[in-house]
Short mmCIF file of C-alpha atoms in Angstrom, two decimals:
data_model
loop_
_atom_site.label_atom_id
_atom_site.label_comp_id
_atom_site.label_asym_id
_atom_site.label_seq_id
_atom_site.Cartn_x
_atom_site.Cartn_y
_atom_site.Cartn_z
CA LEU A 19 0.06 -0.03 0.01
CA ASN A 20 2.87 2.37 0.78
CA SER A 21 4.44 2.02 -2.67
CA PHE A 22 1.02 2.53 -4.36
CA VAL A 23 0.50 5.79 -2.35
CA ASN A 24 4.12 7.02 -3.26
CA THR A 25 3.56 6.16 -6.89
CA PHE A 26 0.17 7.87 -6.95
CA THR A 27 1.72 10.96 -5.27
CA ILE A 28 4.56 11.17 -7.73
CA LYS A 29 2.15 10.90 -10.74
CA ALA A 30 -0.23 13.46 -9.24
CA CYS A 31 2.67 16.02 -8.89
CA TYR A 32 3.52 15.62 -12.62
CA LEU A 33 -0.13 16.15 -13.64
CA MET A 34 -0.91 19.01 -11.38
CA PHE A 35 -2.02 21.15 -14.45
CA SER A 36 -3.77 18.25 -16.21
CA GLY A 37 -5.91 19.81 -18.97
CA VAL A 38 -5.39 23.40 -18.06
CA PRO A 39 -4.74 25.56 -21.10
CA PHE A 40 -1.96 28.13 -20.95
CA THR A 41 -0.43 30.74 -23.23
CA ALA A 42 3.23 31.63 -23.52
CA LYS A 43 4.56 34.91 -24.95
CA ASP A 44 6.38 34.66 -28.26
CA CYS A 45 9.68 35.07 -26.46
CA PHE A 46 9.20 31.41 -25.31
CA ALA A 47 9.64 28.75 -27.94
CA VAL A 48 6.60 26.56 -28.41
CA GLU A 49 7.19 23.73 -30.98
CA GLY A 50 5.47 24.48 -34.21
CA LEU A 51 4.46 28.11 -33.43
CA ILE A 52 6.03 31.40 -34.51
CA TRP A 53 8.97 32.34 -32.20
CA SER A 54 9.49 36.03 -32.97
CA ALA A 55 10.56 37.35 -29.49
CA GLY A 56 8.86 40.56 -30.40
CA LEU A 57 11.28 41.22 -33.32
CA TRP A 58 9.97 42.13 -36.77
CA ARG A 59 12.98 40.29 -38.40
CA ARG A 60 12.04 37.08 -36.62
CA ARG A 61 8.33 37.15 -37.62
CA ALA A 62 8.67 33.98 -39.75
CA VAL A 63 10.86 31.94 -37.42
CA GLU A 64 9.15 28.70 -36.32
CA ALA A 65 10.22 27.07 -33.02
CA LYS A 66 11.78 23.56 -33.56
CA ARG A 67 11.35 22.48 -29.98
CA ASP A 68 9.75 23.76 -26.71
CA ALA A 69 11.49 26.02 -24.31
CA ASP A 70 12.34 24.43 -20.93
CA ALA A 71 9.48 26.21 -19.17
CA VAL A 72 7.00 25.02 -21.82
CA GLN A 73 8.33 21.48 -21.60
CA ARG A 74 7.76 21.42 -17.82
CA MET A 75 4.19 22.84 -18.28
CA ARG A 76 3.44 20.10 -20.81
CA LYS A 77 4.95 17.40 -18.54
CA ALA A 78 2.61 18.64 -15.79
CA GLY A 79 -0.30 18.11 -18.06
CA ALA A 80 -0.87 21.73 -19.29
CA ILE A 81 -2.02 22.36 -22.85
CA PRO A 82 -0.29 25.19 -24.77
CA ILE A 83 -2.61 27.21 -26.96
CA GLY A 84 -1.76 29.66 -29.79
CA MET A 85 -1.33 33.39 -29.32
#
């Protein structure tokens, strides 16, 4: 029973934002979205991978939505 409780607690911590939508400013890379960082010259740059903060939010179950 103890190992079950510990496993459940660990999984619950990782999914604390399960299903919660969030937005990230364009200075944070979100895979597949435009990553301009507010600069006109970068208006067509597409992020190839998520920024660390976005990766952690996704791992916690949050859903990034477009800007």
